[in-house]
PDB file of N, CA and C in Angstrom:
ATOM      1  N   GLU A   1       0.850  -1.186   0.000  1.00  0.00           N
ATOM      2  CA  GLU A   1       0.000   0.000   0.000  1.00  0.00           C
ATOM      3  C   GLU A   1       0.889   1.241   0.000  1.00  0.00           C
ATOM      4  N   GLN A   2       0.576   2.175  -0.887  1.00  0.00           N
ATOM      5  CA  GLN A   2       1.349   3.405  -0.977  1.00  0.00           C
ATOM      6  C   GLN A   2       0.448   4.598  -0.697  1.00  0.00           C
ATOM      7  N   GLU A   3       0.999   5.580  -0.032  1.00  0.00           N
ATOM      8  CA  GLU A   3       0.271   6.814   0.224  1.00  0.00           C
ATOM      9  C   GLU A   3       0.783   7.894  -0.709  1.00  0.00           C
ATOM     10  N   ALA A   4      -0.134   8.754  -1.149  1.00  0.00           N
ATOM     11  CA  ALA A   4       0.254   9.846  -2.043  1.00  0.00           C
ATOM     12  C   ALA A   4      -0.741  10.983  -1.904  1.00  0.00           C
ATOM     13  N   TYR A   5      -0.284  12.173  -2.213  1.00  0.00           N
ATOM     14  CA  TYR A   5      -1.143  13.354  -2.241  1.00  0.00           C
ATOM     15  C   TYR A   5      -1.657  13.546  -3.659  1.00  0.00           C
ATOM     16  N   VAL A   6      -2.892  14.000  -3.761  1.00  0.00           N
ATOM     17  CA  VAL A   6      -3.512  14.340  -5.038  1.00  0.00           C
ATOM     18  C   VAL A   6      -4.462  15.501  -4.769  1.00  0.00           C
ATOM     19  N   CYS A   7      -4.745  16.288  -5.775  1.00  0.00           N
ATOM     20  CA  CYS A   7      -5.636  17.434  -5.595  1.00  0.00           C
ATOM     21  C   CYS A   7      -7.101  17.007  -5.707  1.00  0.00           C
ATOM     22  N   LEU A   8      -7.928  17.509  -4.837  1.00  0.00           N
ATOM     23  CA  LEU A   8      -9.377  17.376  -4.935  1.00  0.00           C
ATOM     24  C   LEU A   8      -9.934  18.788  -4.817  1.00  0.00           C
ATOM     25  N   MET A   9     -10.387  19.339  -5.930  1.00  0.00           N
ATOM     26  CA  MET A   9     -10.910  20.702  -5.952  1.00  0.00           C
ATOM     27  C   MET A   9     -12.436  20.637  -5.888  1.00  0.00           C
ATOM     28  N   MET A  10     -13.012  21.354  -4.938  1.00  0.00           N
ATOM     29  CA  MET A  10     -14.466  21.324  -4.753  1.00  0.00           C
ATOM     30  C   MET A  10     -15.036  22.734  -4.787  1.00  0.00           C
ATOM     31  N   ARG A  11     -16.282  22.827  -5.231  1.00  0.00           N
ATOM     32  CA  ARG A  11     -17.012  24.095  -5.150  1.00  0.00           C
ATOM     33  C   ARG A  11     -18.480  23.781  -4.898  1.00  0.00           C
ATOM     34  N   GLN A  12     -19.115  24.649  -4.135  1.00  0.00           N
ATOM     35  CA  GLN A  12     -20.525  24.469  -3.809  1.00  0.00           C
ATOM     36  C   GLN A  12     -21.364  25.198  -4.849  1.00  0.00           C
ATOM     37  N   ARG A  13     -22.187  24.430  -5.570  1.00  0.00           N
ATOM     38  CA  ARG A  13     -23.017  25.011  -6.621  1.00  0.00           C
ATOM     39  C   ARG A  13     -24.314  25.569  -6.052  1.00  0.00           C
ATOM     40  N   SER A  14     -24.865  24.908  -5.067  1.00  0.00           N
ATOM     41  CA  SER A  14     -26.056  25.386  -4.366  1.00  0.00           C
ATOM     42  C   SER A  14     -26.027  24.775  -2.970  1.00  0.00           C
ATOM     43  N   GLU A  15     -27.070  24.994  -2.207  1.00  0.00           N
ATOM     44  CA  GLU A  15     -27.083  24.534  -0.819  1.00  0.00           C
ATOM     45  C   GLU A  15     -26.847  23.032  -0.704  1.00  0.00           C
ATOM     46  N   ASN A  16     -27.397  22.251  -1.643  1.00  0.00           N
ATOM     47  CA  ASN A  16     -27.307  20.792  -1.560  1.00  0.00           C
ATOM     48  C   ASN A  16     -26.512  20.156  -2.696  1.00  0.00           C
ATOM     49  N   VAL A  17     -25.786  20.953  -3.466  1.00  0.00           N
ATOM     50  CA  VAL A  17     -25.049  20.418  -4.615  1.00  0.00           C
ATOM     51  C   VAL A  17     -23.578  20.818  -4.526  1.00  0.00           C
ATOM     52  N   LEU A  18     -22.714  19.820  -4.636  1.00  0.00           N
ATOM     53  CA  LEU A  18     -21.272  20.020  -4.596  1.00  0.00           C
ATOM     54  C   LEU A  18     -20.675  19.526  -5.911  1.00  0.00           C
ATOM     55  N   GLU A  19     -19.773  20.311  -6.488  1.00  0.00           N
ATOM     56  CA  GLU A  19     -19.082  19.903  -7.709  1.00  0.00           C
ATOM     57  C   GLU A  19     -17.609  19.702  -7.371  1.00  0.00           C
ATOM     58  N   PHE A  20     -16.965  18.769  -8.073  1.00  0.00           N
ATOM     59  CA  PHE A  20     -15.558  18.531  -7.792  1.00  0.00           C
ATOM     60  C   PHE A  20     -14.799  18.049  -9.017  1.00  0.00           C
ATOM     61  N   LYS A  21     -13.484  18.247  -8.964  1.00  0.00           N
ATOM     62  CA  LYS A  21     -12.532  17.739  -9.950  1.00  0.00           C
ATOM     63  C   LYS A  21     -11.414  17.050  -9.181  1.00  0.00           C
ATOM     64  N   ILE A  22     -10.847  16.042  -9.807  1.00  0.00           N
ATOM     65  CA  ILE A  22      -9.772  15.285  -9.180  1.00  0.00           C
ATOM     66  C   ILE A  22      -8.493  15.488  -9.981  1.00  0.00           C
ATOM     67  N   GLY A  23      -7.406  15.668  -9.285  1.00  0.00           N
ATOM     68  CA  GLY A  23      -6.124  15.836  -9.946  1.00  0.00           C
ATOM     69  C   GLY A  23      -5.667  14.565 -10.640  1.00  0.00           C
ATOM     70  N   THR A  24      -4.823  14.722 -11.644  1.00  0.00           N
ATOM     71  CA  THR A  24      -4.310  13.583 -12.402  1.00  0.00           C
ATOM     72  C   THR A  24      -2.864  13.260 -12.042  1.00  0.00           C
ATOM     73  N   VAL A  25      -2.263  14.069 -11.175  1.00  0.00           N
ATOM     74  CA  VAL A  25      -0.866  13.886 -10.776  1.00  0.00           C
ATOM     75  C   VAL A  25      -0.821  13.635  -9.271  1.00  0.00           C
ATOM     76  N   SER A  26      -0.040  12.656  -8.856  1.00  0.00           N
ATOM     77  CA  SER A  26       0.123  12.393  -7.426  1.00  0.00           C
ATOM     78  C   SER A  26       1.579  12.621  -7.030  1.00  0.00           C
ATOM     79  N   SER A  27       1.792  12.781  -5.725  1.00  0.00           N
ATOM     80  CA  SER A  27       3.133  13.037  -5.209  1.00  0.00           C
ATOM     81  C   SER A  27       3.245  12.426  -3.811  1.00  0.00           C
ATOM     82  N   PRO A  28       4.404  11.892  -3.448  1.00  0.00           N
ATOM     83  CA  PRO A  28       4.570  11.343  -2.102  1.00  0.00           C
ATOM     84  C   PRO A  28       4.597  12.425  -1.018  1.00  0.00           C
ATOM     85  N   ALA A  29       4.792  13.682  -1.419  1.00  0.00           N
ATOM     86  CA  ALA A  29       4.810  14.803  -0.476  1.00  0.00           C
ATOM     87  C   ALA A  29       3.847  15.877  -0.966  1.00  0.00           C
ATOM     88  N   TYR A  30       3.248  16.609  -0.030  1.00  0.00           N
ATOM     89  CA  TYR A  30       2.320  17.675  -0.411  1.00  0.00           C
ATOM     90  C   TYR A  30       3.040  18.758  -1.205  1.00  0.00           C
ATOM     91  N   SER A  31       2.371  19.246  -2.249  1.00  0.00           N
ATOM     92  CA  SER A  31       2.872  20.384  -3.014  1.00  0.00           C
ATOM     93  C   SER A  31       1.689  21.090  -3.651  1.00  0.00           C
ATOM     94  N   SER A  32       1.686  22.412  -3.617  1.00  0.00           N
ATOM     95  CA  SER A  32       0.556  23.169  -4.159  1.00  0.00           C
ATOM     96  C   SER A  32       0.419  23.012  -5.672  1.00  0.00           C
ATOM     97  N   TYR A  33       1.485  22.621  -6.374  1.00  0.00           N
ATOM     98  CA  TYR A  33       1.390  22.460  -7.832  1.00  0.00           C
ATOM     99  C   TYR A  33       0.415  21.352  -8.225  1.00  0.00           C
ATOM    100  N   LEU A  34       0.075  20.471  -7.312  1.00  0.00           N
ATOM    101  CA  LEU A  34      -0.868  19.391  -7.617  1.00  0.00           C
ATOM    102  C   LEU A  34      -2.221  19.931  -8.061  1.00  0.00           C
ATOM    103  N   CYS A  35      -2.577  21.136  -7.629  1.00  0.00           N
ATOM    104  CA  CYS A  35      -3.864  21.736  -7.998  1.00  0.00           C
ATOM    105  C   CYS A  35      -3.741  22.762  -9.125  1.00  0.00           C
ATOM    106  N   ASP A  36      -2.595  22.832  -9.786  1.00  0.00           N
ATOM    107  CA  ASP A  36      -2.460  23.711 -10.952  1.00  0.00           C
ATOM    108  C   ASP A  36      -3.328  23.183 -12.091  1.00  0.00           C
ATOM    109  N   ASP A  37      -3.838  24.072 -12.920  1.00  0.00           N
ATOM    110  CA  ASP A  37      -4.733  23.693 -14.021  1.00  0.00           C
ATOM    111  C   ASP A  37      -4.241  22.514 -14.863  1.00  0.00           C
ATOM    112  N   PRO A  38      -2.978  22.481 -15.273  1.00  0.00           N
ATOM    113  CA  PRO A  38      -2.540  21.353 -16.116  1.00  0.00           C
ATOM    114  C   PRO A  38      -2.634  19.991 -15.418  1.00  0.00           C
ATOM    115  N   ASN A  39      -2.722  19.991 -14.096  1.00  0.00           N
ATOM    116  CA  ASN A  39      -2.752  18.743 -13.337  1.00  0.00           C
ATOM    117  C   ASN A  39      -4.154  18.300 -12.944  1.00  0.00           C
ATOM    118  N   LEU A  40      -5.175  19.026 -13.391  1.00  0.00           N
ATOM    119  CA  LEU A  40      -6.555  18.664 -13.074  1.00  0.00           C
ATOM    120  C   LEU A  40      -7.196  17.937 -14.237  1.00  0.00           C
ATOM    121  N   ASP A  41      -8.166  17.093 -13.919  1.00  0.00           N
ATOM    122  CA  ASP A  41      -8.937  16.381 -14.932  1.00  0.00           C
ATOM    123  C   ASP A  41      -9.551  17.397 -15.885  1.00  0.00           C
ATOM    124  N   LYS A  42      -9.420  17.168 -17.174  1.00  0.00           N
ATOM    125  CA  LYS A  42      -9.903  18.127 -18.178  1.00  0.00           C
ATOM    126  C   LYS A  42     -11.412  18.037 -18.420  1.00  0.00           C
ATOM    127  N   SER A  43     -12.044  17.018 -17.888  1.00  0.00           N
ATOM    128  CA  SER A  43     -13.489  16.881 -18.086  1.00  0.00           C
ATOM    129  C   SER A  43     -14.248  17.931 -17.276  1.00  0.00           C
ATOM    130  N   ASP A  44     -15.542  18.002 -17.502  1.00  0.00           N
ATOM    131  CA  ASP A  44     -16.388  18.931 -16.752  1.00  0.00           C
ATOM    132  C   ASP A  44     -16.372  18.577 -15.270  1.00  0.00           C
ATOM    133  N   TRP A  45     -16.835  19.521 -14.473  1.00  0.00           N
ATOM    134  CA  TRP A  45     -16.960  19.282 -13.043  1.00  0.00           C
ATOM    135  C   TRP A  45     -17.933  18.126 -12.812  1.00  0.00           C
ATOM    136  N   MET A  46     -17.610  17.230 -11.868  1.00  0.00           N
ATOM    137  CA  MET A  46     -18.524  16.155 -11.472  1.00  0.00           C
ATOM    138  C   MET A  46     -19.443  16.714 -10.396  1.00  0.00           C
ATOM    139  N   THR A  47     -20.690  16.291 -10.415  1.00  0.00           N
ATOM    140  CA  THR A  47     -21.692  16.833  -9.499  1.00  0.00           C
ATOM    141  C   THR A  47     -22.151  15.770  -8.514  1.00  0.00           C
ATOM    142  N   GLN A  48     -22.274  16.172  -7.257  1.00  0.00           N
ATOM    143  CA  GLN A  48     -22.793  15.300  -6.204  1.00  0.00           C
ATOM    144  C   GLN A  48     -23.890  16.059  -5.482  1.00  0.00           C
ATOM    145  N   ALA A  49     -25.079  15.475  -5.443  1.00  0.00           N
ATOM    146  CA  ALA A  49     -26.205  16.135  -4.772  1.00  0.00           C
ATOM    147  C   ALA A  49     -26.477  15.490  -3.435  1.00  0.00           C
TER     148      ALA A  49
END
């Protein structure tokens, strides 16, 4: 089992709806570059109600 950091970007669309994107790059240590645009999934935001 390996541990790694990855970006999970979330935004609240409404009171009961959350949208998120998941990073495509992982790292054994935390780094803010994980949430840079080139490292995020290029698809639309995923929605969770």
